Short mmCIF file of C-alpha atoms in Angstrom, two decimals:
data_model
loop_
_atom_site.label_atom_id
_atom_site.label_comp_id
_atom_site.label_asym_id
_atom_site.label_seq_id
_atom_site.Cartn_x
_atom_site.Cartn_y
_atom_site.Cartn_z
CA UNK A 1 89.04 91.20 76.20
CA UNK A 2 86.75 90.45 79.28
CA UNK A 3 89.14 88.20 81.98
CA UNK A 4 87.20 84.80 82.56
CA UNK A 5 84.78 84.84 85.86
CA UNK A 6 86.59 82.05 87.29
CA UNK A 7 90.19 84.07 87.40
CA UNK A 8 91.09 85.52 90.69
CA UNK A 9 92.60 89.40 90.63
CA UNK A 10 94.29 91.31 93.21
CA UNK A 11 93.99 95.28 93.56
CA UNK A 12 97.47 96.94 95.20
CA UNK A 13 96.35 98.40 98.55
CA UNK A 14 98.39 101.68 99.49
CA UNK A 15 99.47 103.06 102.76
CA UNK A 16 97.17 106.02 102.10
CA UNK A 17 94.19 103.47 101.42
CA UNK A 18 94.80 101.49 104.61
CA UNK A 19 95.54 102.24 108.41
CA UNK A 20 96.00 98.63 109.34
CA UNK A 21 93.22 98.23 109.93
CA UNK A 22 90.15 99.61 107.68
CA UNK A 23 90.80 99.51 103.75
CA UNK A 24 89.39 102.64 102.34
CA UNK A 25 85.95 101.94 100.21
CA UNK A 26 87.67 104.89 97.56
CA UNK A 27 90.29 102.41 96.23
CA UNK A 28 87.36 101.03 93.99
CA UNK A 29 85.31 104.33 93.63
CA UNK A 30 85.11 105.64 90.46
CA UNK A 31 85.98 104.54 86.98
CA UNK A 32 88.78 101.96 85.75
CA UNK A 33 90.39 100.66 88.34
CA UNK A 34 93.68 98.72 88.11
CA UNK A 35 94.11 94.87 88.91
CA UNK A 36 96.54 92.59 88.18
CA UNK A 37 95.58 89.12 87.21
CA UNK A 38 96.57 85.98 88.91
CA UNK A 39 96.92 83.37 86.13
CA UNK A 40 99.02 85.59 84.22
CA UNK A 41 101.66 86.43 87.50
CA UNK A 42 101.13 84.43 90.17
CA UNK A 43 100.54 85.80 93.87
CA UNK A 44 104.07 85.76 95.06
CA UNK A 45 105.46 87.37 92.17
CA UNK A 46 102.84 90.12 92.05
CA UNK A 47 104.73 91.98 95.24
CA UNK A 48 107.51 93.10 93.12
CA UNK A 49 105.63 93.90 89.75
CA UNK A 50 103.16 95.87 92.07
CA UNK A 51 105.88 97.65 94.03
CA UNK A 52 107.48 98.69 90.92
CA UNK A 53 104.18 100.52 89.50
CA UNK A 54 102.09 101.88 92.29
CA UNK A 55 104.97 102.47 95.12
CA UNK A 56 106.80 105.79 95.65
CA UNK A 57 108.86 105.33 99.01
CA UNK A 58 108.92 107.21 101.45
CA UNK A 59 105.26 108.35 101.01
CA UNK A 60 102.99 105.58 99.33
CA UNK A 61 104.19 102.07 100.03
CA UNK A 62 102.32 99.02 98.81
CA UNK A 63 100.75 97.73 102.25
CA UNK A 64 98.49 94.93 100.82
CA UNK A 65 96.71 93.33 97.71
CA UNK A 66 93.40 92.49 98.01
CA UNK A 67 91.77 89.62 96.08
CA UNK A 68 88.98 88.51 94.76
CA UNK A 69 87.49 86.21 91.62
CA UNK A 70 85.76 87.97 88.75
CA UNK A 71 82.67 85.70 89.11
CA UNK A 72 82.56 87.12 92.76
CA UNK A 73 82.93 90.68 91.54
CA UNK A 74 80.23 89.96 88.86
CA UNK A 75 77.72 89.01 91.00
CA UNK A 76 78.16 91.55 94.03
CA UNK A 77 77.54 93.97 91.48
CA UNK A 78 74.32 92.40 90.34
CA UNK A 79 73.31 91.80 93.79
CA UNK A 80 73.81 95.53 94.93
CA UNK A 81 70.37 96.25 95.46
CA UNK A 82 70.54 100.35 95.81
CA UNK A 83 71.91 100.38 91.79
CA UNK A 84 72.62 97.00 90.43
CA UNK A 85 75.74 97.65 88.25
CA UNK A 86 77.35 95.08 85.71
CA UNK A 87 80.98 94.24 86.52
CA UNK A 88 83.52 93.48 84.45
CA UNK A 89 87.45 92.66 84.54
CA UNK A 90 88.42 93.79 80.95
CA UNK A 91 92.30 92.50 80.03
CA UNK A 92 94.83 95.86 79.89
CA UNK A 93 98.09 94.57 79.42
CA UNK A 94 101.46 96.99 79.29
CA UNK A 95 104.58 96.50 78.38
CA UNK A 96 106.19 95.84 81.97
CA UNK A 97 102.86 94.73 83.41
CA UNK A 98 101.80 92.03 81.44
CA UNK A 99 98.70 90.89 84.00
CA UNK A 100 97.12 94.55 83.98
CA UNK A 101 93.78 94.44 83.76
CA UNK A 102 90.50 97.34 84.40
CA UNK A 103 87.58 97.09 85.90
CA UNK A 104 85.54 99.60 83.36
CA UNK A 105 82.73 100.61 85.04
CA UNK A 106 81.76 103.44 87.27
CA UNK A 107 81.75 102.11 90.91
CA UNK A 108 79.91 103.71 92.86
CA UNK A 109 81.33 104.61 97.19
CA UNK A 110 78.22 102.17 98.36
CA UNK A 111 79.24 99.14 96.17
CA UNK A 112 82.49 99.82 96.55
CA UNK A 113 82.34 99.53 100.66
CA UNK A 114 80.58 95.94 99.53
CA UNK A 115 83.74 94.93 97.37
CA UNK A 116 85.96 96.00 99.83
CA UNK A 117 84.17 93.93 102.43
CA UNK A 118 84.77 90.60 99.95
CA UNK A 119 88.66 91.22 99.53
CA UNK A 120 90.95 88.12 100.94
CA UNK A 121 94.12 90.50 102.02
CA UNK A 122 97.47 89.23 101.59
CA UNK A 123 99.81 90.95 103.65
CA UNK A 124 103.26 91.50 102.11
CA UNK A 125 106.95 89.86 102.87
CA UNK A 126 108.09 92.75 104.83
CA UNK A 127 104.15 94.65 105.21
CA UNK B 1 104.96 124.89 118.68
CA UNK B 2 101.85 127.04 117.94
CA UNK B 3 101.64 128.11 114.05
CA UNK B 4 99.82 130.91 112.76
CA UNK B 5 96.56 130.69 109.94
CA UNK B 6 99.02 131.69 107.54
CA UNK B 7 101.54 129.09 108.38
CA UNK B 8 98.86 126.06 108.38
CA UNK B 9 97.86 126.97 104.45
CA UNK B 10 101.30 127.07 103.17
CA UNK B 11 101.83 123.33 104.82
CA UNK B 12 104.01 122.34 101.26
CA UNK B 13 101.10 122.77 99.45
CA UNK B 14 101.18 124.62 96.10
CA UNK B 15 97.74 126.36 95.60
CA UNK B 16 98.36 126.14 91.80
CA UNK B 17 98.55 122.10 91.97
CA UNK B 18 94.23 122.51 92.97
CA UNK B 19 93.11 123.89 89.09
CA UNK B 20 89.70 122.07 89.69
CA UNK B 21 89.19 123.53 93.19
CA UNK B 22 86.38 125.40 93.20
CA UNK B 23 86.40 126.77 96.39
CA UNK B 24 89.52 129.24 95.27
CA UNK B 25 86.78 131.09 92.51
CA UNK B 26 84.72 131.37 95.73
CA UNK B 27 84.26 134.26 98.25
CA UNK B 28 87.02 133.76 100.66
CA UNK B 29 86.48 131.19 103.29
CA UNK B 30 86.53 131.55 106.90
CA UNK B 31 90.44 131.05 108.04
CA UNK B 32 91.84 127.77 108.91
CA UNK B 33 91.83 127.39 112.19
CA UNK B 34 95.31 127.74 114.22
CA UNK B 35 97.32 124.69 114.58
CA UNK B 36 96.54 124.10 117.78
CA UNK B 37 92.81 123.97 117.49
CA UNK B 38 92.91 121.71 114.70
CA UNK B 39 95.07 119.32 117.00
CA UNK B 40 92.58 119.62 119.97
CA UNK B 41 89.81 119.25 117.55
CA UNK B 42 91.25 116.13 115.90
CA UNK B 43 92.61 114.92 119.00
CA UNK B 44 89.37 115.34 121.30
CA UNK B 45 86.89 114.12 118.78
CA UNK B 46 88.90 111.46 116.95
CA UNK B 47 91.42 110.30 118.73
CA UNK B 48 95.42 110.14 118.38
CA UNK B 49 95.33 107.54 115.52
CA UNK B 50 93.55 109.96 113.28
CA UNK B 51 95.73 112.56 114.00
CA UNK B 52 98.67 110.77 113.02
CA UNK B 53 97.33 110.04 109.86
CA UNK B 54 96.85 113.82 109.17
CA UNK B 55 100.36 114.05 109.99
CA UNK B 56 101.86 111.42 108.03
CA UNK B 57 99.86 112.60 104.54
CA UNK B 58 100.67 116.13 105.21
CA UNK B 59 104.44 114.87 105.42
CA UNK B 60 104.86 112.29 103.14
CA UNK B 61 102.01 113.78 100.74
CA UNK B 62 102.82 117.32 99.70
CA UNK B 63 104.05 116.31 96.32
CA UNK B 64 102.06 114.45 93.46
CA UNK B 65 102.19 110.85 94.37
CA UNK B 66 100.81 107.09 92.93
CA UNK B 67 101.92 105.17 89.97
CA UNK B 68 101.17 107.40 87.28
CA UNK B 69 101.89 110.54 89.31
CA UNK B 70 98.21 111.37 89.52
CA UNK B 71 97.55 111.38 93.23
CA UNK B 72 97.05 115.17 94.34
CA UNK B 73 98.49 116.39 97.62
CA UNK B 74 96.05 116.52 100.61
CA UNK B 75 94.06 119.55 100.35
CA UNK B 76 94.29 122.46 103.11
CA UNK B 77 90.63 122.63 101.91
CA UNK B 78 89.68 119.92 102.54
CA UNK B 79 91.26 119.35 106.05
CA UNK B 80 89.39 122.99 106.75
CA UNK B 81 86.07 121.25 105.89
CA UNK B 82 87.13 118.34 108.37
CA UNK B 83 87.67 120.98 111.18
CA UNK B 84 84.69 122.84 110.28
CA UNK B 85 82.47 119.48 110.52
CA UNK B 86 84.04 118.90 113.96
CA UNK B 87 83.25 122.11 115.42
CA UNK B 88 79.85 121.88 114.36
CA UNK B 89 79.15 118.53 115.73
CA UNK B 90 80.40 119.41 119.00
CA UNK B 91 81.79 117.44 121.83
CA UNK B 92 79.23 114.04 121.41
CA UNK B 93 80.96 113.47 118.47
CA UNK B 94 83.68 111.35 119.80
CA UNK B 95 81.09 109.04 121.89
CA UNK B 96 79.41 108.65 118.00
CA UNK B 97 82.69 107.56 116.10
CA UNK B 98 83.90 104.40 117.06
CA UNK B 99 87.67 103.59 116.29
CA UNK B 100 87.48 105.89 112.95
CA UNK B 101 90.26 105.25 110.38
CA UNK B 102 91.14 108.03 107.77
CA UNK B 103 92.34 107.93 104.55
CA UNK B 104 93.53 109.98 101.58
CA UNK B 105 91.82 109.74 98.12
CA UNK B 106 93.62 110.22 94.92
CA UNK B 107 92.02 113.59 94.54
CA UNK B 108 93.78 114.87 97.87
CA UNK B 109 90.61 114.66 100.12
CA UNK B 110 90.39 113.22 103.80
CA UNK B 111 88.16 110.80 104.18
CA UNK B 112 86.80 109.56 107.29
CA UNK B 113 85.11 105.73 108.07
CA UNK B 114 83.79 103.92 110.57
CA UNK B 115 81.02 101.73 111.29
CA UNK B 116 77.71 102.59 113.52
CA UNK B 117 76.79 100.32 116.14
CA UNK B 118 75.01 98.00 113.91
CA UNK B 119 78.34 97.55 111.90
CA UNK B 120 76.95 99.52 109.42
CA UNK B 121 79.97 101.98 107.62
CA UNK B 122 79.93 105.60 107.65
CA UNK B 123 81.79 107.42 105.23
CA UNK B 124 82.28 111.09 104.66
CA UNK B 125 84.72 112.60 102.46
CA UNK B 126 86.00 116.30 102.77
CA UNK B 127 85.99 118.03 99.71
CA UNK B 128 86.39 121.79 99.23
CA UNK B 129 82.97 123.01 98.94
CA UNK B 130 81.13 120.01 100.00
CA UNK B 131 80.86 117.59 102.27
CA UNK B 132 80.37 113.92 100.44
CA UNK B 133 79.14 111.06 102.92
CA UNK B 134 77.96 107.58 102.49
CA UNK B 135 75.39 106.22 105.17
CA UNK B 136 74.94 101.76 104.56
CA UNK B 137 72.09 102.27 107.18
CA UNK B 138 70.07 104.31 105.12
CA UNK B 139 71.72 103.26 102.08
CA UNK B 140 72.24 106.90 101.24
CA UNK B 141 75.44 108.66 99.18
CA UNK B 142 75.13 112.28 99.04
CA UNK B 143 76.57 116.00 99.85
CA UNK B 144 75.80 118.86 101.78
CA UNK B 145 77.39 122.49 101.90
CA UNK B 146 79.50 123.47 104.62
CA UNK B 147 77.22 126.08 106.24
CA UNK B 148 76.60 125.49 109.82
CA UNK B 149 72.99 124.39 109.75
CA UNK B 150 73.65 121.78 107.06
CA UNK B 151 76.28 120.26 108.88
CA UNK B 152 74.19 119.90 111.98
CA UNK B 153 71.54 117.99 109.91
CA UNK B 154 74.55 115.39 109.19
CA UNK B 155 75.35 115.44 112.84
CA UNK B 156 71.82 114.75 114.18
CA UNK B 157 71.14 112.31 111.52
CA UNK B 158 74.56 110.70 112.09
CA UNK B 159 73.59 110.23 116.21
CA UNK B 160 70.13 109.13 115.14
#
């Protein structure tokens, strides 16, 4: 079930996909990336849910999540002028991660640099 | 502490963990270089930030890693390919990379970004038989072979 354009997602950023500075362009490279949607956990509760799936202390510790609306997503895809790609948030939910979502298509390193560039970063309680 | 060749490749890696890499099918490749070149080569060309990085995923990623235990552990192959790419662009390299910041990709690959000095990003990833970069200037994503002459086209073209 496509997730509506006007619904805000956030992608888990990883200590091995950010220096503290840069994030890296691969953490939306590729095929079927994760996100978690907002309207079905909001923000401040997405820490812990996000922790629980993506961290594995010592070595990869959530550092970040990176947000952006759907509609925005959409339409930097369109607008991505070397290979204009259609973008899509498609609903994924799990058992212990009800707000799961994918983005389907194949991203590729160029339009992912561009998505990157349009994330609002929210850094973490204790990040 | 200087390490031997031998003692670089067995970093906690397990060779068997790299099924897709190519590059063990292949005629042998040159050595790694010793520890200690690797740190003057990282050090000298980009800088002590990057070389911590190399450190941290070499400690902290030698096992499978991520959510679903899909994230492979950084490739000696691939940090091989980042020392070869160094040597070959020689000692102007460091006045071309501004402030780089390195990463890790799920596959196990370095992969090194920063921006030109029109802001525009630079991205090459290491990957065992080919280099993989990403130029926004020239709006170009593509590889090259790790054979001397090929990486000093990406060199030249990266300064130009």
């Amino acid at each position: 079930m496509p997730v509506p354009n006007a619904e805000n997602i956030v992608r888990a950023v990883t200590t091995e996909k950010y220096d503290g500075e840069r994030i890296s362009p691969s953490l939306f490279e590729g095929r079927d990336a994760s996100v978690s949607r907002l309207a079905v956990v909001p923000l401040e509760d997405q820490w812990e849910l996000l922790r629980r799936h993506v961290e594995k202390p010592p070595q990869r510790l959530l550092a970040l999540l990176g947000e952006i609306n759907v509609g925005t997503l959409a339409r930097i895809g369109l607008n991505y002028a070397p290979q204009p790609t259609v973008l899509t948030v498609e609903a994924a939910p799990l058992p212990e991660f009800p707000s799961h979502g994918v983005i389907p298509q194949k991203i590729t390193r160029g339009l992912a640099t561009q998505i990157v560039r349009n994330l609002t970063r929210h850094a973490g309680p204790t990040a | 502490m200087t390490l031997t060749c031998e003692q670089t490749l067995t970093w906690g890696f397990d060779i068997d963990l790299f099924p897709g890499d190519t590059a063990l099918t292949e005629p042998a490749p040159q050595p790694l270089p010793e520890i200690g070149v690797r740190d003057d080569l990282v050090l000298g060309r980009l800088g002590a930030k990057v070389w911590g990085r190399i450190e941290y995923f070499r400690r902290f990623y030698s096992q499978t890693w991520g959510d679903r235990g899909q994230g492979k552990p950084m490739s000696p192959r691939s940090v091989q390919g980042l020392c070869r790419f160094l040597e070959v662009a020689g000692d102007c390299f460091s006045d071309l990379v501004r402030n780089p910041s390195l990463f890790l990709t799920d596959e196990g690959f370095l992969e090194l970004v920063w921006e030109d000095q029109d802001g525009k990003s630079v991205q090459l990833v290491f990957k065992p038989t080919a280099l993989e970069y990403y130029l926004e200037r020239q709006q170009v994503e593509d590889r090259t072979a790790y054979q001397p002459e090929s990486l000093r086209k990406l060199a030249a073209c990266l300064a130009a």
